[in-house]
PDB file of C-alpha atoms in Angstrom:
ATOM      1  CA  UNK A   1      23.318 -69.558-151.769  1.00  0.00           C
ATOM      2  CA  UNK A   2      20.834 -71.294-154.074  1.00  0.00           C
ATOM      3  CA  UNK A   3      18.961 -69.968-157.122  1.00  0.00           C
ATOM      4  CA  UNK A   4      15.198 -70.523-157.648  1.00  0.00           C
ATOM      5  CA  UNK A   5      13.466 -70.895-161.082  1.00  0.00           C
ATOM      6  CA  UNK A   6      13.528 -67.276-161.960  1.00  0.00           C
ATOM      7  CA  UNK A   7      17.216 -67.042-161.404  1.00  0.00           C
ATOM      8  CA  UNK A   8      16.945 -65.004-158.049  1.00  0.00           C
ATOM      9  CA  UNK A   9      19.189 -65.871-155.154  1.00  0.00           C
ATOM     10  CA  UNK A  10      17.644 -67.611-152.235  1.00  0.00           C
ATOM     11  CA  UNK A  11      19.198 -68.316-148.829  1.00  0.00           C
ATOM     12  CA  UNK A  12      19.903 -71.924-147.832  1.00  0.00           C
ATOM     13  CA  UNK A  13      18.198 -73.300-144.725  1.00  0.00           C
ATOM     14  CA  UNK A  14      21.685 -73.009-142.889  1.00  0.00           C
ATOM     15  CA  UNK A  15      21.867 -69.280-143.812  1.00  0.00           C
ATOM     16  CA  UNK A  16      18.398 -68.695-142.854  1.00  0.00           C
ATOM     17  CA  UNK A  17      19.067 -70.316-139.405  1.00  0.00           C
ATOM     18  CA  UNK A  18      22.177 -68.182-138.980  1.00  0.00           C
ATOM     19  CA  UNK A  19      19.921 -65.058-139.390  1.00  0.00           C
ATOM     20  CA  UNK A  20      17.883 -66.371-136.422  1.00  0.00           C
ATOM     21  CA  UNK A  21      20.876 -66.431-134.280  1.00  0.00           C
ATOM     22  CA  UNK A  22      22.543 -69.870-134.776  1.00  0.00           C
ATOM     23  CA  UNK A  23      26.159 -70.255-135.693  1.00  0.00           C
ATOM     24  CA  UNK A  24      27.299 -72.057-138.778  1.00  0.00           C
ATOM     25  CA  UNK A  25      28.121 -75.089-136.879  1.00  0.00           C
ATOM     26  CA  UNK A  26      24.817 -74.927-134.824  1.00  0.00           C
ATOM     27  CA  UNK A  27      22.729 -74.619-138.097  1.00  0.00           C
ATOM     28  CA  UNK A  28      24.443 -77.611-139.640  1.00  0.00           C
ATOM     29  CA  UNK A  29      23.957 -79.821-136.562  1.00  0.00           C
ATOM     30  CA  UNK A  30      20.333 -78.821-136.185  1.00  0.00           C
ATOM     31  CA  UNK A  31      19.803 -79.645-139.750  1.00  0.00           C
ATOM     32  CA  UNK A  32      21.699 -82.842-139.681  1.00  0.00           C
ATOM     33  CA  UNK A  33      19.503 -84.003-136.648  1.00  0.00           C
ATOM     34  CA  UNK A  34      16.270 -83.249-138.647  1.00  0.00           C
ATOM     35  CA  UNK A  35      17.471 -85.923-141.089  1.00  0.00           C
ATOM     36  CA  UNK A  36      17.373 -88.766-138.551  1.00  0.00           C
ATOM     37  CA  UNK A  37      15.138 -89.820-135.528  1.00  0.00           C
ATOM     38  CA  UNK A  38      17.932 -89.445-133.163  1.00  0.00           C
ATOM     39  CA  UNK A  39      21.801 -89.667-133.078  1.00  0.00           C
ATOM     40  CA  UNK A  40      24.867 -89.877-130.791  1.00  0.00           C
ATOM     41  CA  UNK A  41      27.589 -87.085-130.976  1.00  0.00           C
ATOM     42  CA  UNK A  42      29.643 -89.444-133.269  1.00  0.00           C
ATOM     43  CA  UNK A  43      26.795 -89.973-135.564  1.00  0.00           C
ATOM     44  CA  UNK A  44      26.001 -86.149-135.668  1.00  0.00           C
ATOM     45  CA  UNK A  45      29.636 -85.503-136.688  1.00  0.00           C
ATOM     46  CA  UNK A  46      29.275 -87.989-139.600  1.00  0.00           C
ATOM     47  CA  UNK A  47      25.915 -86.587-140.641  1.00  0.00           C
ATOM     48  CA  UNK A  48      26.585 -82.775-140.419  1.00  0.00           C
ATOM     49  CA  UNK A  49      30.262 -82.502-141.209  1.00  0.00           C
ATOM     50  CA  UNK A  50      30.887 -80.670-138.221  1.00  0.00           C
ATOM     51  CA  UNK A  51      34.371 -81.291-136.653  1.00  0.00           C
ATOM     52  CA  UNK A  52      34.235 -83.908-134.031  1.00  0.00           C
ATOM     53  CA  UNK A  53      35.920 -81.683-131.382  1.00  0.00           C
ATOM     54  CA  UNK A  54      33.240 -79.190-131.933  1.00  0.00           C
ATOM     55  CA  UNK A  55      30.072 -81.339-131.988  1.00  0.00           C
ATOM     56  CA  UNK A  56      29.622 -81.660-128.130  1.00  0.00           C
ATOM     57  CA  UNK A  57      29.880 -77.935-127.431  1.00  0.00           C
ATOM     58  CA  UNK A  58      27.439 -77.279-130.282  1.00  0.00           C
ATOM     59  CA  UNK A  59      25.015 -79.860-129.137  1.00  0.00           C
ATOM     60  CA  UNK A  60      25.006 -78.578-125.483  1.00  0.00           C
ATOM     61  CA  UNK A  61      24.240 -75.027-126.891  1.00  0.00           C
ATOM     62  CA  UNK A  62      21.434 -76.281-129.042  1.00  0.00           C
ATOM     63  CA  UNK A  63      19.988 -78.187-125.939  1.00  0.00           C
ATOM     64  CA  UNK A  64      20.206 -74.753-123.981  1.00  0.00           C
ATOM     65  CA  UNK A  65      18.342 -73.002-126.777  1.00  0.00           C
ATOM     66  CA  UNK A  66      15.649 -75.780-126.337  1.00  0.00           C
ATOM     67  CA  UNK A  67      15.518 -76.720-129.979  1.00  0.00           C
ATOM     68  CA  UNK A  68      17.375 -80.185-129.318  1.00  0.00           C
ATOM     69  CA  UNK A  69      16.599 -82.729-126.530  1.00  0.00           C
ATOM     70  CA  UNK A  70      19.147 -85.113-125.030  1.00  0.00           C
ATOM     71  CA  UNK A  71      18.465 -88.610-123.534  1.00  0.00           C
ATOM     72  CA  UNK A  72      20.024 -89.709-120.099  1.00  0.00           C
ATOM     73  CA  UNK A  73      21.628 -92.891-121.588  1.00  0.00           C
ATOM     74  CA  UNK A  74      25.238 -93.822-122.394  1.00  0.00           C
ATOM     75  CA  UNK A  75      26.009 -92.751-124.841  1.00  0.00           C
ATOM     76  CA  UNK A  76      23.839 -89.769-124.977  1.00  0.00           C
ATOM     77  CA  UNK A  77      21.679 -89.570-127.847  1.00  0.00           C
ATOM     78  CA  UNK A  78      20.262 -86.286-129.299  1.00  0.00           C
ATOM     79  CA  UNK A  79      16.945 -85.451-131.127  1.00  0.00           C
ATOM     80  CA  UNK A  80      15.891 -82.321-132.868  1.00  0.00           C
ATOM     81  CA  UNK A  81      12.534 -80.613-132.386  1.00  0.00           C
ATOM     82  CA  UNK A  82      10.369 -80.408-135.443  1.00  0.00           C
ATOM     83  CA  UNK A  83      11.022 -77.249-137.478  1.00  0.00           C
ATOM     84  CA  UNK A  84       7.929 -75.388-136.697  1.00  0.00           C
ATOM     85  CA  UNK A  85       8.801 -75.717-132.921  1.00  0.00           C
ATOM     86  CA  UNK A  86      12.344 -75.032-133.321  1.00  0.00           C
ATOM     87  CA  UNK A  87      12.022 -71.942-135.405  1.00  0.00           C
ATOM     88  CA  UNK A  88       9.267 -70.568-133.203  1.00  0.00           C
ATOM     89  CA  UNK A  89      11.523 -71.091-130.029  1.00  0.00           C
ATOM     90  CA  UNK A  90      14.277 -69.224-131.831  1.00  0.00           C
ATOM     91  CA  UNK A  91      11.951 -66.419-132.711  1.00  0.00           C
ATOM     92  CA  UNK A  92      10.777 -66.146-129.141  1.00  0.00           C
ATOM     93  CA  UNK A  93      14.318 -65.987-127.897  1.00  0.00           C
ATOM     94  CA  UNK A  94      15.017 -63.126-130.299  1.00  0.00           C
ATOM     95  CA  UNK A  95      11.680 -61.241-129.310  1.00  0.00           C
ATOM     96  CA  UNK A  96      12.577 -61.633-125.709  1.00  0.00           C
ATOM     97  CA  UNK A  97      16.216 -60.285-126.325  1.00  0.00           C
ATOM     98  CA  UNK A  98      14.791 -57.481-128.398  1.00  0.00           C
ATOM     99  CA  UNK A  99      12.244 -56.462-125.667  1.00  0.00           C
ATOM    100  CA  UNK A 100      15.030 -56.497-123.069  1.00  0.00           C
ATOM    101  CA  UNK A 101      17.470 -54.498-125.137  1.00  0.00           C
ATOM    102  CA  UNK A 102      14.709 -51.998-126.008  1.00  0.00           C
ATOM    103  CA  UNK A 103      13.946 -51.382-122.356  1.00  0.00           C
ATOM    104  CA  UNK A 104      17.623 -51.062-121.419  1.00  0.00           C
ATOM    105  CA  UNK A 105      18.314 -48.714-124.192  1.00  0.00           C
ATOM    106  CA  UNK A 106      15.283 -46.649-123.398  1.00  0.00           C
ATOM    107  CA  UNK A 107      16.422 -46.119-119.898  1.00  0.00           C
ATOM    108  CA  UNK A 108      19.797 -44.860-121.214  1.00  0.00           C
ATOM    109  CA  UNK A 109      17.925 -42.531-123.576  1.00  0.00           C
ATOM    110  CA  UNK A 110      15.546 -41.226-120.870  1.00  0.00           C
ATOM    111  CA  UNK A 111      18.189 -40.611-118.370  1.00  0.00           C
ATOM    112  CA  UNK A 112      20.170 -38.383-120.697  1.00  0.00           C
ATOM    113  CA  UNK A 113      22.014 -35.604-118.582  1.00  0.00           C
ATOM    114  CA  UNK A 114      20.066 -32.363-118.668  1.00  0.00           C
ATOM    115  CA  UNK A 115      23.202 -30.523-117.286  1.00  0.00           C
ATOM    116  CA  UNK A 116      25.005 -30.458-120.540  1.00  0.00           C
ATOM    117  CA  UNK A 117      22.944 -28.652-123.126  1.00  0.00           C
ATOM    118  CA  UNK A 118      25.650 -28.793-125.795  1.00  0.00           C
ATOM    119  CA  UNK A 119      23.588 -31.283-127.792  1.00  0.00           C
ATOM    120  CA  UNK A 120      20.388 -29.393-127.239  1.00  0.00           C
ATOM    121  CA  UNK A 121      21.970 -26.255-128.660  1.00  0.00           C
ATOM    122  CA  UNK A 122      22.597 -28.108-132.189  1.00  0.00           C
ATOM    123  CA  UNK A 123      20.275 -27.535-134.977  1.00  0.00           C
ATOM    124  CA  UNK A 124      19.645 -30.941-136.846  1.00  0.00           C
ATOM    125  CA  UNK A 125      18.813 -31.057-140.476  1.00  0.00           C
ATOM    126  CA  UNK A 126      16.496 -34.002-141.220  1.00  0.00           C
ATOM    127  CA  UNK A 127      15.806 -35.197-145.019  1.00  0.00           C
ATOM    128  CA  UNK A 128      12.874 -37.147-146.370  1.00  0.00           C
ATOM    129  CA  UNK A 129       9.192 -37.406-145.335  1.00  0.00           C
ATOM    130  CA  UNK A 130       9.556 -40.519-143.425  1.00  0.00           C
ATOM    131  CA  UNK A 131      12.330 -39.336-141.271  1.00  0.00           C
ATOM    132  CA  UNK A 132      10.757 -35.959-140.662  1.00  0.00           C
ATOM    133  CA  UNK A 133       7.393 -37.486-139.807  1.00  0.00           C
ATOM    134  CA  UNK A 134       8.964 -39.868-137.422  1.00  0.00           C
ATOM    135  CA  UNK A 135      10.881 -37.198-135.510  1.00  0.00           C
ATOM    136  CA  UNK A 136       7.681 -34.957-135.581  1.00  0.00           C
ATOM    137  CA  UNK A 137       5.446 -37.852-134.163  1.00  0.00           C
ATOM    138  CA  UNK A 138       8.075 -38.483-131.437  1.00  0.00           C
ATOM    139  CA  UNK A 139       7.883 -34.734-130.350  1.00  0.00           C
ATOM    140  CA  UNK A 140       4.116 -34.572-130.511  1.00  0.00           C
ATOM    141  CA  UNK A 141       3.665 -37.835-128.639  1.00  0.00           C
ATOM    142  CA  UNK A 142       5.650 -36.619-125.759  1.00  0.00           C
ATOM    143  CA  UNK A 143       4.011 -33.117-125.756  1.00  0.00           C
ATOM    144  CA  UNK A 144       2.913 -32.386-122.056  1.00  0.00           C
ATOM    145  CA  UNK A 145       1.433 -28.930-122.068  1.00  0.00           C
ATOM    146  CA  UNK A 146       1.180 -27.105-125.218  1.00  0.00           C
ATOM    147  CA  UNK A 147       1.648 -27.334-129.172  1.00  0.00           C
ATOM    148  CA  UNK A 148       1.648 -24.395-131.642  1.00  0.00           C
ATOM    149  CA  UNK A 149       1.418 -25.256-135.387  1.00  0.00           C
ATOM    150  CA  UNK A 150       1.713 -23.007-138.361  1.00  0.00           C
ATOM    151  CA  UNK A 151       1.040 -25.158-141.422  1.00  0.00           C
ATOM    152  CA  UNK A 152      -1.150 -25.549-144.415  1.00  0.00           C
ATOM    153  CA  UNK A 153      -4.519 -27.329-144.161  1.00  0.00           C
ATOM    154  CA  UNK A 154      -3.422 -30.167-146.667  1.00  0.00           C
ATOM    155  CA  UNK A 155      -0.406 -31.280-144.527  1.00  0.00           C
ATOM    156  CA  UNK A 156      -2.434 -31.070-141.208  1.00  0.00           C
ATOM    157  CA  UNK A 157      -5.214 -33.128-142.722  1.00  0.00           C
ATOM    158  CA  UNK A 158      -3.079 -35.668-144.300  1.00  0.00           C
ATOM    159  CA  UNK A 159      -0.200 -36.149-141.782  1.00  0.00           C
ATOM    160  CA  UNK A 160      -0.815 -34.337-138.584  1.00  0.00           C
ATOM    161  CA  UNK A 161      -4.250 -34.392-137.347  1.00  0.00           C
ATOM    162  CA  UNK A 162      -4.329 -37.911-135.970  1.00  0.00           C
ATOM    163  CA  UNK A 163      -1.231 -37.131-133.814  1.00  0.00           C
ATOM    164  CA  UNK A 164      -3.111 -33.981-132.589  1.00  0.00           C
ATOM    165  CA  UNK A 165      -6.210 -35.961-131.558  1.00  0.00           C
ATOM    166  CA  UNK A 166      -4.034 -38.085-129.143  1.00  0.00           C
ATOM    167  CA  UNK A 167      -2.621 -34.987-127.727  1.00  0.00           C
ATOM    168  CA  UNK A 168      -6.146 -33.514-127.119  1.00  0.00           C
ATOM    169  CA  UNK A 169      -7.018 -36.820-125.210  1.00  0.00           C
ATOM    170  CA  UNK A 170      -4.004 -36.044-122.977  1.00  0.00           C
ATOM    171  CA  UNK A 171      -5.382 -32.429-122.365  1.00  0.00           C
ATOM    172  CA  UNK A 172      -2.484 -30.959-124.299  1.00  0.00           C
ATOM    173  CA  UNK A 173      -3.368 -27.465-125.421  1.00  0.00           C
ATOM    174  CA  UNK A 174      -3.007 -27.226-129.282  1.00  0.00           C
ATOM    175  CA  UNK A 175      -3.240 -24.013-131.258  1.00  0.00           C
ATOM    176  CA  UNK A 176      -3.131 -24.107-134.980  1.00  0.00           C
ATOM    177  CA  UNK A 177      -2.697 -21.160-137.681  1.00  0.00           C
ATOM    178  CA  UNK A 178      -3.569 -22.340-141.082  1.00  0.00           C
ATOM    179  CA  UNK A 179      -4.749 -21.119-144.534  1.00  0.00           C
ATOM    180  CA  UNK A 180      -8.133 -22.919-144.237  1.00  0.00           C
ATOM    181  CA  UNK A 181      -9.978 -25.656-142.399  1.00  0.00           C
ATOM    182  CA  UNK A 182     -12.516 -28.132-143.926  1.00  0.00           C
ATOM    183  CA  UNK A 183     -15.227 -29.572-141.762  1.00  0.00           C
ATOM    184  CA  UNK A 184     -15.721 -29.088-137.972  1.00  0.00           C
ATOM    185  CA  UNK A 185     -13.046 -28.125-135.651  1.00  0.00           C
ATOM    186  CA  UNK A 186     -12.564 -30.993-133.118  1.00  0.00           C
ATOM    187  CA  UNK A 187     -13.291 -29.849-129.463  1.00  0.00           C
ATOM    188  CA  UNK A 188     -10.068 -28.679-127.652  1.00  0.00           C
ATOM    189  CA  UNK A 189      -8.498 -27.383-130.841  1.00  0.00           C
ATOM    190  CA  UNK A 190      -7.800 -23.799-131.318  1.00  0.00           C
ATOM    191  CA  UNK A 191      -7.685 -22.867-135.003  1.00  0.00           C
ATOM    192  CA  UNK A 192      -6.759 -19.470-136.505  1.00  0.00           C
ATOM    193  CA  UNK A 193      -7.458 -19.087-140.325  1.00  0.00           C
ATOM    194  CA  UNK A 194      -4.739 -16.835-141.801  1.00  0.00           C
ATOM    195  CA  UNK A 195      -4.679 -15.463-145.310  1.00  0.00           C
ATOM    196  CA  UNK A 196      -1.444 -16.627-147.045  1.00  0.00           C
ATOM    197  CA  UNK A 197       0.967 -13.804-148.020  1.00  0.00           C
ATOM    198  CA  UNK A 198       0.922 -12.501-151.527  1.00  0.00           C
ATOM    199  CA  UNK A 199       2.882 -14.411-153.984  1.00  0.00           C
ATOM    200  CA  UNK A 200       2.789 -17.805-152.078  1.00  0.00           C
ATOM    201  CA  UNK A 201       0.791 -19.444-154.996  1.00  0.00           C
ATOM    202  CA  UNK A 202       3.731 -19.497-157.088  1.00  0.00           C
ATOM    203  CA  UNK A 203       5.222 -22.030-154.630  1.00  0.00           C
ATOM    204  CA  UNK A 204       2.117 -24.065-154.745  1.00  0.00           C
ATOM    205  CA  UNK A 205      -0.918 -23.664-152.616  1.00  0.00           C
ATOM    206  CA  UNK A 206      -0.401 -26.978-150.823  1.00  0.00           C
ATOM    207  CA  UNK A 207       3.460 -27.183-151.010  1.00  0.00           C
ATOM    208  CA  UNK A 208       3.404 -28.215-147.449  1.00  0.00           C
ATOM    209  CA  UNK A 209       5.877 -27.609-144.564  1.00  0.00           C
ATOM    210  CA  UNK A 210       5.238 -25.675-141.412  1.00  0.00           C
ATOM    211  CA  UNK A 211       6.419 -24.744-138.008  1.00  0.00           C
ATOM    212  CA  UNK A 212       5.781 -26.672-135.000  1.00  0.00           C
ATOM    213  CA  UNK A 213       6.469 -25.483-131.293  1.00  0.00           C
ATOM    214  CA  UNK A 214       6.248 -28.100-128.610  1.00  0.00           C
ATOM    215  CA  UNK A 215       6.114 -27.046-124.915  1.00  0.00           C
ATOM    216  CA  UNK A 216       8.081 -23.968-125.708  1.00  0.00           C
ATOM    217  CA  UNK A 217      11.040 -26.585-125.606  1.00  0.00           C
ATOM    218  CA  UNK A 218      11.218 -28.063-129.103  1.00  0.00           C
ATOM    219  CA  UNK A 219      10.931 -26.520-132.439  1.00  0.00           C
ATOM    220  CA  UNK A 220      10.605 -28.018-135.930  1.00  0.00           C
ATOM    221  CA  UNK A 221      10.536 -26.128-139.095  1.00  0.00           C
ATOM    222  CA  UNK A 222       9.522 -28.047-142.256  1.00  0.00           C
ATOM    223  CA  UNK A 223      10.141 -26.818-145.765  1.00  0.00           C
ATOM    224  CA  UNK A 224       8.434 -29.009-148.582  1.00  0.00           C
ATOM    225  CA  UNK A 225       8.364 -26.995-151.719  1.00  0.00           C
ATOM    226  CA  UNK A 226       6.830 -28.516-154.830  1.00  0.00           C
ATOM    227  CA  UNK A 227       9.089 -30.844-156.640  1.00  0.00           C
ATOM    228  CA  UNK A 228      11.854 -30.641-154.008  1.00  0.00           C
ATOM    229  CA  UNK A 229      12.718 -33.294-151.168  1.00  0.00           C
ATOM    230  CA  UNK A 230      11.260 -32.279-147.851  1.00  0.00           C
ATOM    231  CA  UNK A 231      13.701 -30.962-145.402  1.00  0.00           C
ATOM    232  CA  UNK A 232      13.284 -29.793-141.703  1.00  0.00           C
ATOM    233  CA  UNK A 233      15.333 -28.094-139.140  1.00  0.00           C
ATOM    234  CA  UNK A 234      14.816 -29.525-135.509  1.00  0.00           C
ATOM    235  CA  UNK A 235      16.339 -28.097-132.383  1.00  0.00           C
ATOM    236  CA  UNK A 236      15.926 -27.626-128.603  1.00  0.00           C
ATOM    237  CA  UNK A 237      18.184 -24.582-128.661  1.00  0.00           C
ATOM    238  CA  UNK A 238      17.045 -21.607-126.665  1.00  0.00           C
ATOM    239  CA  UNK A 239      18.006 -19.143-129.370  1.00  0.00           C
ATOM    240  CA  UNK A 240      16.154 -21.188-132.126  1.00  0.00           C
ATOM    241  CA  UNK A 241      13.155 -21.387-129.949  1.00  0.00           C
ATOM    242  CA  UNK A 242      13.010 -17.702-129.246  1.00  0.00           C
ATOM    243  CA  UNK A 243      13.324 -16.891-132.936  1.00  0.00           C
ATOM    244  CA  UNK A 244      10.159 -18.893-133.849  1.00  0.00           C
ATOM    245  CA  UNK A 245       8.286 -17.996-130.643  1.00  0.00           C
ATOM    246  CA  UNK A 246       8.754 -14.173-131.725  1.00  0.00           C
ATOM    247  CA  UNK A 247       7.264 -15.316-135.088  1.00  0.00           C
ATOM    248  CA  UNK A 248       4.274 -16.854-133.445  1.00  0.00           C
ATOM    249  CA  UNK A 249       3.817 -13.778-131.081  1.00  0.00           C
ATOM    250  CA  UNK A 250       3.627 -11.657-134.242  1.00  0.00           C
ATOM    251  CA  UNK A 251       0.787 -13.825-135.563  1.00  0.00           C
ATOM    252  CA  UNK A 252      -0.997 -13.353-132.289  1.00  0.00           C
ATOM    253  CA  UNK A 253      -0.562  -9.557-132.244  1.00  0.00           C
ATOM    254  CA  UNK A 254      -1.857  -9.250-135.750  1.00  0.00           C
ATOM    255  CA  UNK A 255      -4.826 -11.248-134.806  1.00  0.00           C
ATOM    256  CA  UNK A 256      -5.412  -9.043-131.745  1.00  0.00           C
ATOM    257  CA  UNK A 257      -5.238  -5.891-133.978  1.00  0.00           C
ATOM    258  CA  UNK A 258      -7.732  -7.288-136.514  1.00  0.00           C
ATOM    259  CA  UNK A 259     -10.206  -8.021-133.574  1.00  0.00           C
ATOM    260  CA  UNK A 260      -9.695  -4.471-132.263  1.00  0.00           C
ATOM    261  CA  UNK A 261     -10.570  -2.766-135.501  1.00  0.00           C
ATOM    262  CA  UNK A 262     -13.323  -4.945-136.730  1.00  0.00           C
TER     263      UNK A 262
END
């Protein structure tokens, strides 16, 4: 590790190459070859300091990685590709591997057994705005039929509305109960304006939080009181869903009674 002028530690080139997937010996050999136009295995050993017995296997791996070329002469001579090309090829290799493993893991994730609902009966506690919004975005993105939301306008406007517009484009039915709505209601969105309960101002008018029901299958309850770290409960448990669906039904019944007596 080296230090820059300000005294901060900076990775050496060999350490940086290790972060791109090379071993210590591979990094040393590649850097050694950059110092010369070309070299035999014996010369590479002398330049890089890599043990003689390890040089040939290392060179073969670098050739396979396509950052070192080899001549068909006797003895064989090796040449490093320029740094820009070499690093770019290492990055492409990492990107290809990342794309492959993402697809493979996604298949495992998608094919989770629906028979054992043990995990679905759990109630997960999520802390922090970033983690909560990430889980909520995942749930809303995969909504297929309907989404019910109870939340304050400030949170909807700031964090939720763009996700909802994507759902509307997929013909997902979206209903929202909120304290107010500023501006026009987008087509395809059902909005119910609800007067907040007495005393809610002492918690902060726009303290945030809310209730989200997705496809009558997933529920997230977010608590975001003023001055406190946001917390959310997320579950696919039938009991948890029924509890909050009853809460939503109460809102609808109150709405129906208001319409009846107006």
